PDB file of C-alpha atoms in Angstrom:
ATOM      1  CA  ASN A   1       0.000   0.000   0.000  1.00  0.00           C
ATOM      2  CA  ASN A   2       0.912   3.725  -0.262  1.00  0.00           C
ATOM      3  CA  ASN A   3       2.748   3.423  -3.565  1.00  0.00           C
ATOM      4  CA  GLU A   4       2.226   4.690  -7.111  1.00  0.00           C
ATOM      5  CA  ILE A   5       0.810   1.481  -8.616  1.00  0.00           C
ATOM      6  CA  SER A   6      -1.621   2.377 -11.410  1.00  0.00           C
ATOM      7  CA  MET A   7      -2.221  -0.977 -13.094  1.00  0.00           C
ATOM      8  CA  LEU A   8      -1.957  -4.701 -12.460  1.00  0.00           C
ATOM      9  CA  ALA A   9      -1.323  -7.427 -15.031  1.00  0.00           C
ATOM     10  CA  ASP A  10      -3.931 -10.166 -15.524  1.00  0.00           C
ATOM     11  CA  LYS A  11      -1.974 -12.720 -13.515  1.00  0.00           C
ATOM     12  CA  ALA A  12      -0.043 -10.414 -11.214  1.00  0.00           C
ATOM     13  CA  LEU A  13      -0.900 -12.728  -8.307  1.00  0.00           C
ATOM     14  CA  GLY A  14      -0.346 -15.926 -10.298  1.00  0.00           C
ATOM     15  CA  GLY A  15       1.093 -18.772  -8.269  1.00  0.00           C
ATOM     16  CA  LEU A  16       0.203 -17.227  -4.898  1.00  0.00           C
ATOM     17  CA  ARG A  17      -2.217 -20.021  -4.040  1.00  0.00           C
ATOM     18  CA  ASN A  18      -1.742 -19.648  -0.262  1.00  0.00           C
ATOM     19  CA  LEU A  19      -2.134 -15.857  -0.156  1.00  0.00           C
ATOM     20  CA  LEU A  20      -4.463 -14.896   2.713  1.00  0.00           C
ATOM     21  CA  ALA A  21      -4.441 -11.079   2.559  1.00  0.00           C
ATOM     22  CA  ILE A  22      -3.530  -8.352   0.101  1.00  0.00           C
ATOM     23  CA  ASP A  23      -3.415  -4.606   0.769  1.00  0.00           C
ATOM     24  CA  LEU A  24      -3.269  -2.345  -2.286  1.00  0.00           C
ATOM     25  CA  SER A  25      -4.682   0.707  -0.494  1.00  0.00           C
ATOM     26  CA  SER A  26      -3.612   4.254  -1.362  1.00  0.00           C
ATOM     27  CA  ASN A  27      -2.305   3.645  -4.842  1.00  0.00           C
ATOM     28  CA  LYS A  28      -3.514   4.944  -8.216  1.00  0.00           C
ATOM     29  CA  ILE A  29      -5.318   1.867  -9.483  1.00  0.00           C
ATOM     30  CA  VAL A  30      -8.144   2.605 -11.930  1.00  0.00           C
ATOM     31  CA  ALA A  31      -9.273  -0.929 -12.823  1.00  0.00           C
ATOM     32  CA  LEU A  32      -8.546  -4.526 -11.880  1.00  0.00           C
ATOM     33  CA  PRO A  33      -8.144  -7.364 -14.407  1.00  0.00           C
ATOM     34  CA  SER A  34     -10.840 -10.026 -14.292  1.00  0.00           C
ATOM     35  CA  GLU A  35      -8.423 -12.887 -13.519  1.00  0.00           C
ATOM     36  CA  LEU A  36      -6.475 -11.112 -10.763  1.00  0.00           C
ATOM     37  CA  PHE A  37      -7.774 -13.386  -7.989  1.00  0.00           C
ATOM     38  CA  LYS A  38      -7.965 -16.593 -10.024  1.00  0.00           C
ATOM     39  CA  ASP A  39      -5.005 -18.253  -8.227  1.00  0.00           C
ATOM     40  CA  PRO A  40      -5.263 -16.996  -4.625  1.00  0.00           C
ATOM     41  CA  GLN A  41      -8.740 -18.429  -4.069  1.00  0.00           C
ATOM     42  CA  SER A  42      -8.080 -18.961  -0.344  1.00  0.00           C
ATOM     43  CA  ILE A  43      -7.677 -15.216   0.177  1.00  0.00           C
ATOM     44  CA  GLN A  44      -9.477 -13.861   3.255  1.00  0.00           C
ATOM     45  CA  GLU A  45      -8.827 -10.101   3.077  1.00  0.00           C
ATOM     46  CA  ILE A  46      -8.746  -7.680   0.141  1.00  0.00           C
ATOM     47  CA  HIS A  47      -7.995  -4.012   0.856  1.00  0.00           C
ATOM     48  CA  LEU A  48      -8.357  -1.601  -2.076  1.00  0.00           C
ATOM     49  CA  LYS A  49      -9.129   1.593  -0.148  1.00  0.00           C
ATOM     50  CA  ASN A  50      -8.217   5.013  -1.527  1.00  0.00           C
ATOM     51  CA  ASN A  51      -7.542   4.314  -5.176  1.00  0.00           C
ATOM     52  CA  SER A  52      -9.286   5.573  -8.332  1.00  0.00           C
ATOM     53  CA  ILE A  53     -11.120   2.351  -9.189  1.00  0.00           C
ATOM     54  CA  SER A  54     -14.108   3.062 -11.418  1.00  0.00           C
ATOM     55  CA  VAL A  55     -14.492  -0.370 -13.017  1.00  0.00           C
ATOM     56  CA  LEU A  56     -14.976  -3.824 -11.470  1.00  0.00           C
ATOM     57  CA  SER A  57     -14.638  -6.577 -14.063  1.00  0.00           C
ATOM     58  CA  PRO A  58     -17.522  -9.082 -14.066  1.00  0.00           C
ATOM     59  CA  GLY A  59     -16.551 -12.128 -12.025  1.00  0.00           C
ATOM     60  CA  LEU A  60     -13.594 -10.375 -10.372  1.00  0.00           C
ATOM     61  CA  PHE A  61     -14.447 -11.795  -6.939  1.00  0.00           C
ATOM     62  CA  ALA A  62     -16.037 -15.016  -8.204  1.00  0.00           C
ATOM     63  CA  ASN A  63     -15.301 -18.178  -6.216  1.00  0.00           C
ATOM     64  CA  LEU A  64     -13.558 -16.345  -3.367  1.00  0.00           C
ATOM     65  CA  VAL A  65     -15.515 -18.424  -0.871  1.00  0.00           C
ATOM     66  CA  GLN A  66     -13.000 -17.779   1.951  1.00  0.00           C
ATOM     67  CA  LEU A  67     -13.108 -13.990   1.650  1.00  0.00           C
ATOM     68  CA  GLN A  68     -14.062 -12.290   4.928  1.00  0.00           C
ATOM     69  CA  THR A  69     -13.064  -8.638   4.412  1.00  0.00           C
ATOM     70  CA  LEU A  70     -13.536  -6.553   1.257  1.00  0.00           C
ATOM     71  CA  ASP A  71     -12.642  -2.854   1.452  1.00  0.00           C
ATOM     72  CA  LEU A  72     -13.450  -0.831  -1.673  1.00  0.00           C
ATOM     73  CA  SER A  73     -13.856   2.523   0.105  1.00  0.00           C
ATOM     74  CA  ILE A  74     -12.705   5.888  -1.278  1.00  0.00           C
ATOM     75  CA  ASN A  75     -12.819   5.009  -4.963  1.00  0.00           C
ATOM     76  CA  GLN A  76     -14.859   6.100  -7.995  1.00  0.00           C
ATOM     77  CA  LEU A  77     -17.300   3.192  -8.200  1.00  0.00           C
ATOM     78  CA  THR A  78     -20.780   3.854  -9.605  1.00  0.00           C
ATOM     79  CA  SER A  79     -23.938   1.755  -9.733  1.00  0.00           C
ATOM     80  CA  SER A  80     -22.986   0.659 -13.264  1.00  0.00           C
ATOM     81  CA  TRP A  81     -20.296  -1.587 -11.781  1.00  0.00           C
ATOM     82  CA  ILE A  82     -21.919  -2.573  -8.472  1.00  0.00           C
ATOM     83  CA  ASN A  83     -24.751  -4.998  -9.204  1.00  0.00           C
ATOM     84  CA  ARG A  84     -26.253  -8.374  -8.295  1.00  0.00           C
ATOM     85  CA  SER A  85     -23.309 -10.326  -9.748  1.00  0.00           C
ATOM     86  CA  THR A  86     -20.521  -8.298  -8.103  1.00  0.00           C
ATOM     87  CA  PHE A  87     -20.618 -10.095  -4.752  1.00  0.00           C
ATOM     88  CA  LYS A  88     -22.088 -13.390  -5.884  1.00  0.00           C
ATOM     89  CA  GLY A  89     -20.694 -16.399  -4.014  1.00  0.00           C
ATOM     90  CA  LEU A  90     -18.979 -14.456  -1.202  1.00  0.00           C
ATOM     91  CA  ILE A  91     -20.598 -16.723   1.357  1.00  0.00           C
ATOM     92  CA  ARG A  92     -18.157 -16.034   4.223  1.00  0.00           C
ATOM     93  CA  LEU A  93     -17.844 -12.268   3.887  1.00  0.00           C
ATOM     94  CA  VAL A  94     -18.101 -10.446   7.237  1.00  0.00           C
ATOM     95  CA  LEU A  95     -17.118  -6.838   6.387  1.00  0.00           C
ATOM     96  CA  LEU A  96     -18.027  -4.983   3.185  1.00  0.00           C
ATOM     97  CA  ASP A  97     -16.918  -1.357   2.913  1.00  0.00           C
ATOM     98  CA  LEU A  98     -18.232   0.622  -0.075  1.00  0.00           C
ATOM     99  CA  SER A  99     -18.063   4.041   1.568  1.00  0.00           C
ATOM    100  CA  SER A 100     -16.967   7.204  -0.248  1.00  0.00           C
ATOM    101  CA  ASN A 101     -17.834   6.112  -3.776  1.00  0.00           C
ATOM    102  CA  LYS A 102     -20.437   7.351  -6.285  1.00  0.00           C
ATOM    103  CA  ILE A 103     -23.142   4.716  -5.865  1.00  0.00           C
ATOM    104  CA  THR A 104     -26.616   6.087  -6.635  1.00  0.00           C
ATOM    105  CA  LYS A 105     -28.754   2.955  -6.232  1.00  0.00           C
ATOM    106  CA  LEU A 106     -28.668  -0.543  -4.781  1.00  0.00           C
ATOM    107  CA  GLU A 107     -29.894  -3.166  -7.208  1.00  0.00           C
ATOM    108  CA  SER A 108     -32.352  -5.692  -5.809  1.00  0.00           C
ATOM    109  CA  GLU A 109     -30.699  -8.959  -4.804  1.00  0.00           C
ATOM    110  CA  MET A 110     -27.190  -7.470  -5.043  1.00  0.00           C
ATOM    111  CA  PHE A 111     -26.525  -8.675  -1.494  1.00  0.00           C
ATOM    112  CA  SER A 112     -28.387 -11.979  -1.896  1.00  0.00           C
ATOM    113  CA  ASP A 113     -25.366 -14.192  -1.070  1.00  0.00           C
ATOM    114  CA  LEU A 114     -24.079 -12.022   1.777  1.00  0.00           C
ATOM    115  CA  TYR A 115     -25.934 -13.670   4.653  1.00  0.00           C
ATOM    116  CA  THR A 116     -22.751 -13.759   6.813  1.00  0.00           C
ATOM    117  CA  VAL A 117     -21.938 -10.035   6.504  1.00  0.00           C
ATOM    118  CA  GLN A 118     -21.995  -8.264   9.883  1.00  0.00           C
ATOM    119  CA  ILE A 119     -20.871  -4.768   8.866  1.00  0.00           C
ATOM    120  CA  LEU A 120     -21.981  -2.939   5.703  1.00  0.00           C
ATOM    121  CA  ASN A 121     -20.597   0.547   5.163  1.00  0.00           C
ATOM    122  CA  LEU A 122     -22.260   2.695   2.479  1.00  0.00           C
ATOM    123  CA  ARG A 123     -21.475   6.126   3.930  1.00  0.00           C
ATOM    124  CA  HIS A 124     -20.673   9.064   1.652  1.00  0.00           C
ATOM    125  CA  ASN A 125     -22.332   7.846  -1.527  1.00  0.00           C
ATOM    126  CA  MET A 126     -25.241   9.264  -3.564  1.00  0.00           C
ATOM    127  CA  LEU A 127     -28.068   6.902  -2.621  1.00  0.00           C
ATOM    128  CA  GLU A 128     -31.527   8.470  -2.936  1.00  0.00           C
ATOM    129  CA  ASN A 129     -33.724   5.591  -1.814  1.00  0.00           C
ATOM    130  CA  ILE A 130     -33.605   2.069  -0.398  1.00  0.00           C
ATOM    131  CA  ASP A 131     -35.819  -0.332  -2.334  1.00  0.00           C
ATOM    132  CA  ALA A 132     -37.931  -2.943  -0.550  1.00  0.00           C
ATOM    133  CA  ASN A 133     -36.028  -6.040   0.588  1.00  0.00           C
ATOM    134  CA  THR A 134     -32.616  -4.662  -0.454  1.00  0.00           C
ATOM    135  CA  PHE A 135     -31.040  -6.129   2.695  1.00  0.00           C
ATOM    136  CA  SER A 136     -33.519  -8.966   3.313  1.00  0.00           C
ATOM    137  CA  SER A 137     -30.951 -11.748   2.869  1.00  0.00           C
ATOM    138  CA  MET A 138     -28.476 -10.143   5.289  1.00  0.00           C
ATOM    139  CA  SER A 139     -29.777 -11.950   8.343  1.00  0.00           C
ATOM    140  CA  ASN A 140     -26.510 -11.528  10.301  1.00  0.00           C
ATOM    141  CA  LEU A 141     -26.030  -7.796   9.684  1.00  0.00           C
ATOM    142  CA  HIS A 142     -25.150  -5.968  12.934  1.00  0.00           C
ATOM    143  CA  LYS A 143     -24.085  -2.541  11.620  1.00  0.00           C
ATOM    144  CA  LEU A 144     -25.596  -0.685   8.657  1.00  0.00           C
ATOM    145  CA  LEU A 145     -23.959   2.657   7.885  1.00  0.00           C
ATOM    146  CA  LEU A 146     -25.875   4.876   5.435  1.00  0.00           C
ATOM    147  CA  SER A 147     -24.719   8.295   6.648  1.00  0.00           C
ATOM    148  CA  HIS A 148     -24.085  11.151   4.203  1.00  0.00           C
ATOM    149  CA  ASN A 149     -26.235  10.042   1.292  1.00  0.00           C
ATOM    150  CA  LYS A 150     -29.358  11.626  -0.253  1.00  0.00           C
ATOM    151  CA  ILE A 151     -32.021   9.254   1.072  1.00  0.00           C
ATOM    152  CA  LYS A 152     -35.398  10.995   1.295  1.00  0.00           C
ATOM    153  CA  TYR A 153     -37.733   8.334   2.692  1.00  0.00           C
ATOM    154  CA  LEU A 154     -37.724   4.924   4.389  1.00  0.00           C
ATOM    155  CA  ASP A 155     -40.694   2.789   3.404  1.00  0.00           C
ATOM    156  CA  ALA A 156     -42.226  -0.137   5.269  1.00  0.00           C
ATOM    157  CA  TYR A 157     -39.970  -2.722   3.605  1.00  0.00           C
ATOM    158  CA  SER A 158     -36.670  -0.837   3.200  1.00  0.00           C
ATOM    159  CA  LEU A 159     -35.117  -2.602   6.199  1.00  0.00           C
ATOM    160  CA  ASN A 160     -36.812  -5.992   5.853  1.00  0.00           C
ATOM    161  CA  GLY A 161     -34.948  -8.965   7.304  1.00  0.00           C
ATOM    162  CA  LEU A 162     -32.581  -7.081   9.611  1.00  0.00           C
ATOM    163  CA  SER A 163     -33.669  -8.840  12.803  1.00  0.00           C
ATOM    164  CA  VAL A 164     -30.237  -8.740  14.513  1.00  0.00           C
ATOM    165  CA  LEU A 165     -29.276  -5.210  13.412  1.00  0.00           C
ATOM    166  CA  ALA A 166     -27.837  -3.365  16.416  1.00  0.00           C
ATOM    167  CA  LEU A 167     -26.675  -0.085  14.848  1.00  0.00           C
ATOM    168  CA  LEU A 168     -28.350   1.931  12.087  1.00  0.00           C
ATOM    169  CA  ALA A 169     -26.744   5.196  11.020  1.00  0.00           C
ATOM    170  CA  ILE A 170     -28.799   7.126   8.493  1.00  0.00           C
ATOM    171  CA  ASP A 171     -27.720  10.585   9.622  1.00  0.00           C
ATOM    172  CA  ASN A 172     -26.937  13.450   7.269  1.00  0.00           C
ATOM    173  CA  ASN A 173     -29.335  12.444   4.519  1.00  0.00           C
ATOM    174  CA  GLU A 174     -32.451  14.227   3.232  1.00  0.00           C
ATOM    175  CA  LEU A 175     -35.075  12.251   5.143  1.00  0.00           C
ATOM    176  CA  THR A 176     -38.419  14.030   5.278  1.00  0.00           C
ATOM    177  CA  GLY A 177     -40.402  11.000   6.431  1.00  0.00           C
ATOM    178  CA  ILE A 178     -40.247   7.440   7.747  1.00  0.00           C
ATOM    179  CA  HIS A 179     -43.061   4.928   7.269  1.00  0.00           C
ATOM    180  CA  PRO A 180     -44.656   3.960  10.640  1.00  0.00           C
ATOM    181  CA  GLU A 181     -43.700   0.298  10.009  1.00  0.00           C
ATOM    182  CA  ALA A 182     -40.150   0.961   8.752  1.00  0.00           C
ATOM    183  CA  PHE A 183     -38.453  -0.464  11.856  1.00  0.00           C
ATOM    184  CA  ARG A 184     -40.828  -3.314  12.590  1.00  0.00           C
ATOM    185  CA  ASN A 185     -38.217  -5.930  11.619  1.00  0.00           C
ATOM    186  CA  CYS A 186     -35.375  -4.193  13.460  1.00  0.00           C
ATOM    187  CA  SER A 187     -36.343  -5.388  16.908  1.00  0.00           C
ATOM    188  CA  SER A 188     -32.724  -5.684  18.118  1.00  0.00           C
ATOM    189  CA  LEU A 189     -31.742  -2.108  17.277  1.00  0.00           C
ATOM    190  CA  ASP A 190     -29.569  -0.581  19.992  1.00  0.00           C
ATOM    191  CA  ILE A 191     -28.269   2.634  18.393  1.00  0.00           C
ATOM    192  CA  LEU A 192     -30.207   4.769  15.894  1.00  0.00           C
ATOM    193  CA  SER A 193     -28.765   7.919  14.294  1.00  0.00           C
ATOM    194  CA  LEU A 194     -31.269  10.101  12.431  1.00  0.00           C
ATOM    195  CA  ASN A 195     -29.559  13.449  12.968  1.00  0.00           C
ATOM    196  CA  GLY A 196     -28.886  15.900  10.158  1.00  0.00           C
ATOM    197  CA  ASN A 197     -32.082  15.215   8.208  1.00  0.00           C
ATOM    198  CA  GLU A 198     -35.314  17.104   7.456  1.00  0.00           C
ATOM    199  CA  LEU A 199     -37.732  15.389   9.830  1.00  0.00           C
ATOM    200  CA  THR A 200     -40.446  17.678  11.176  1.00  0.00           C
ATOM    201  CA  LYS A 201     -41.772  15.377  13.903  1.00  0.00           C
ATOM    202  CA  ILE A 202     -40.846  12.379  16.027  1.00  0.00           C
ATOM    203  CA  PRO A 203     -41.229   9.332  13.734  1.00  0.00           C
ATOM    204  CA  LEU A 204     -44.101   7.005  14.675  1.00  0.00           C
ATOM    205  CA  ALA A 205     -41.838   4.137  13.608  1.00  0.00           C
ATOM    206  CA  LEU A 206     -40.010   4.444  16.937  1.00  0.00           C
ATOM    207  CA  LYS A 207     -42.867   2.563  18.590  1.00  0.00           C
ATOM    208  CA  ASP A 208     -41.200  -0.739  17.674  1.00  0.00           C
ATOM    209  CA  MET A 209     -37.842   0.085  19.236  1.00  0.00           C
ATOM    210  CA  ARG A 210     -38.175  -1.759  22.557  1.00  0.00           C
ATOM    211  CA  LEU A 211     -34.425  -2.369  22.976  1.00  0.00           C
ATOM    212  CA  LEU A 212     -33.205   1.023  21.731  1.00  0.00           C
ATOM    213  CA  LYS A 213     -30.647   2.666  24.037  1.00  0.00           C
ATOM    214  CA  THR A 214     -29.295   5.626  22.045  1.00  0.00           C
ATOM    215  CA  LEU A 215     -31.360   7.863  19.750  1.00  0.00           C
ATOM    216  CA  ASP A 216     -30.024  10.890  17.872  1.00  0.00           C
ATOM    217  CA  LEU A 217     -32.595  13.239  16.304  1.00  0.00           C
ATOM    218  CA  GLY A 218     -30.414  16.352  16.380  1.00  0.00           C
ATOM    219  CA  GLU A 219     -30.202  18.859  13.546  1.00  0.00           C
ATOM    220  CA  ASN A 220     -33.657  18.185  12.085  1.00  0.00           C
ATOM    221  CA  LEU A 221     -36.721  20.448  11.656  1.00  0.00           C
ATOM    222  CA  ILE A 222     -38.740  19.159  14.617  1.00  0.00           C
ATOM    223  CA  THR A 223     -40.929  21.884  16.142  1.00  0.00           C
ATOM    224  CA  THR A 224     -43.053  19.992  18.686  1.00  0.00           C
ATOM    225  CA  LEU A 225     -42.998  16.779  20.692  1.00  0.00           C
ATOM    226  CA  GLU A 226     -46.380  15.242  19.920  1.00  0.00           C
ATOM    227  CA  GLU A 227     -48.035  12.075  21.229  1.00  0.00           C
ATOM    228  CA  PRO A 228     -47.025   9.277  21.277  1.00  0.00           C
ATOM    229  CA  GLY A 229     -43.559  10.821  21.155  1.00  0.00           C
ATOM    230  CA  PHE A 230     -41.082   8.491  22.838  1.00  0.00           C
ATOM    231  CA  ARG A 231     -43.613   6.246  24.530  1.00  0.00           C
ATOM    232  CA  GLY A 232     -42.415   2.666  24.837  1.00  0.00           C
ATOM    233  CA  LEU A 233     -38.702   3.499  24.566  1.00  0.00           C
ATOM    234  CA  ASN A 234     -38.091   2.258  28.081  1.00  0.00           C
ATOM    235  CA  LYS A 235     -34.410   1.376  27.613  1.00  0.00           C
ATOM    236  CA  VAL A 236     -33.258   4.667  26.060  1.00  0.00           C
ATOM    237  CA  TYR A 237     -30.588   6.373  28.147  1.00  0.00           C
ATOM    238  CA  GLY A 238     -29.151   8.675  25.466  1.00  0.00           C
ATOM    239  CA  LEU A 239     -31.420  11.108  23.594  1.00  0.00           C
ATOM    240  CA  ARG A 240     -30.108  13.968  21.456  1.00  0.00           C
ATOM    241  CA  LEU A 241     -32.442  16.679  20.119  1.00  0.00           C
ATOM    242  CA  ILE A 242     -30.040  19.608  19.751  1.00  0.00           C
ATOM    243  CA  GLY A 243     -30.369  21.843  16.690  1.00  0.00           C
ATOM    244  CA  ASN A 244     -34.145  21.541  16.158  1.00  0.00           C
ATOM    245  CA  GLN A 245     -36.865  24.187  16.411  1.00  0.00           C
ATOM    246  CA  ILE A 246     -38.696  22.981  19.493  1.00  0.00           C
TER     247      ILE A 246
END
């Protein structure tokens, strides 16, 4: 890492059949050849943070069934190259970092094989909405980071299937509303960050948050605390409402 590498040959890792981790962070890589990981199929960690990658060849990560960490943060990736086949077969992945890219949408079923992922980082992208059942196969997801996007609304099925989710950060978006049933499947949620949005009232969806301990609603447009307000949030010990118009 931290070199001036701008390109890699097709079989740059050829022969490295026992390679467990590779760190190519902070280089000047624009694209990766489709057969780069053909030999080191036992690899467990791939770090590609802080490059200029705008293209992911189809099948680049195919058959990497031992991969646990994939860091693609701080690149130039768009939705054209992040789709339902990109992460296919990554059945042991635990951490997926796609933060600080240019992703505008999440294709349905793009995470369908990622049922072991525990941390998904999508901060600092250009997402405008979360389609129904986008994360429904991610039954082991503990942390979902969606901060600093352009999400305007959470519907009733946006967070379907996230029954063990403990932390949801959707701060610094453009949320004007949340469907009353949006969190009904997030019964294990412990920390919820909704600060830096455009909410005008306390979301009714909070009624399902029986285990919630920390809630951040700061820097919104809330003017009054109406019924039912925070009723039922018996375990909350941290509540932030600074920067509203109450």
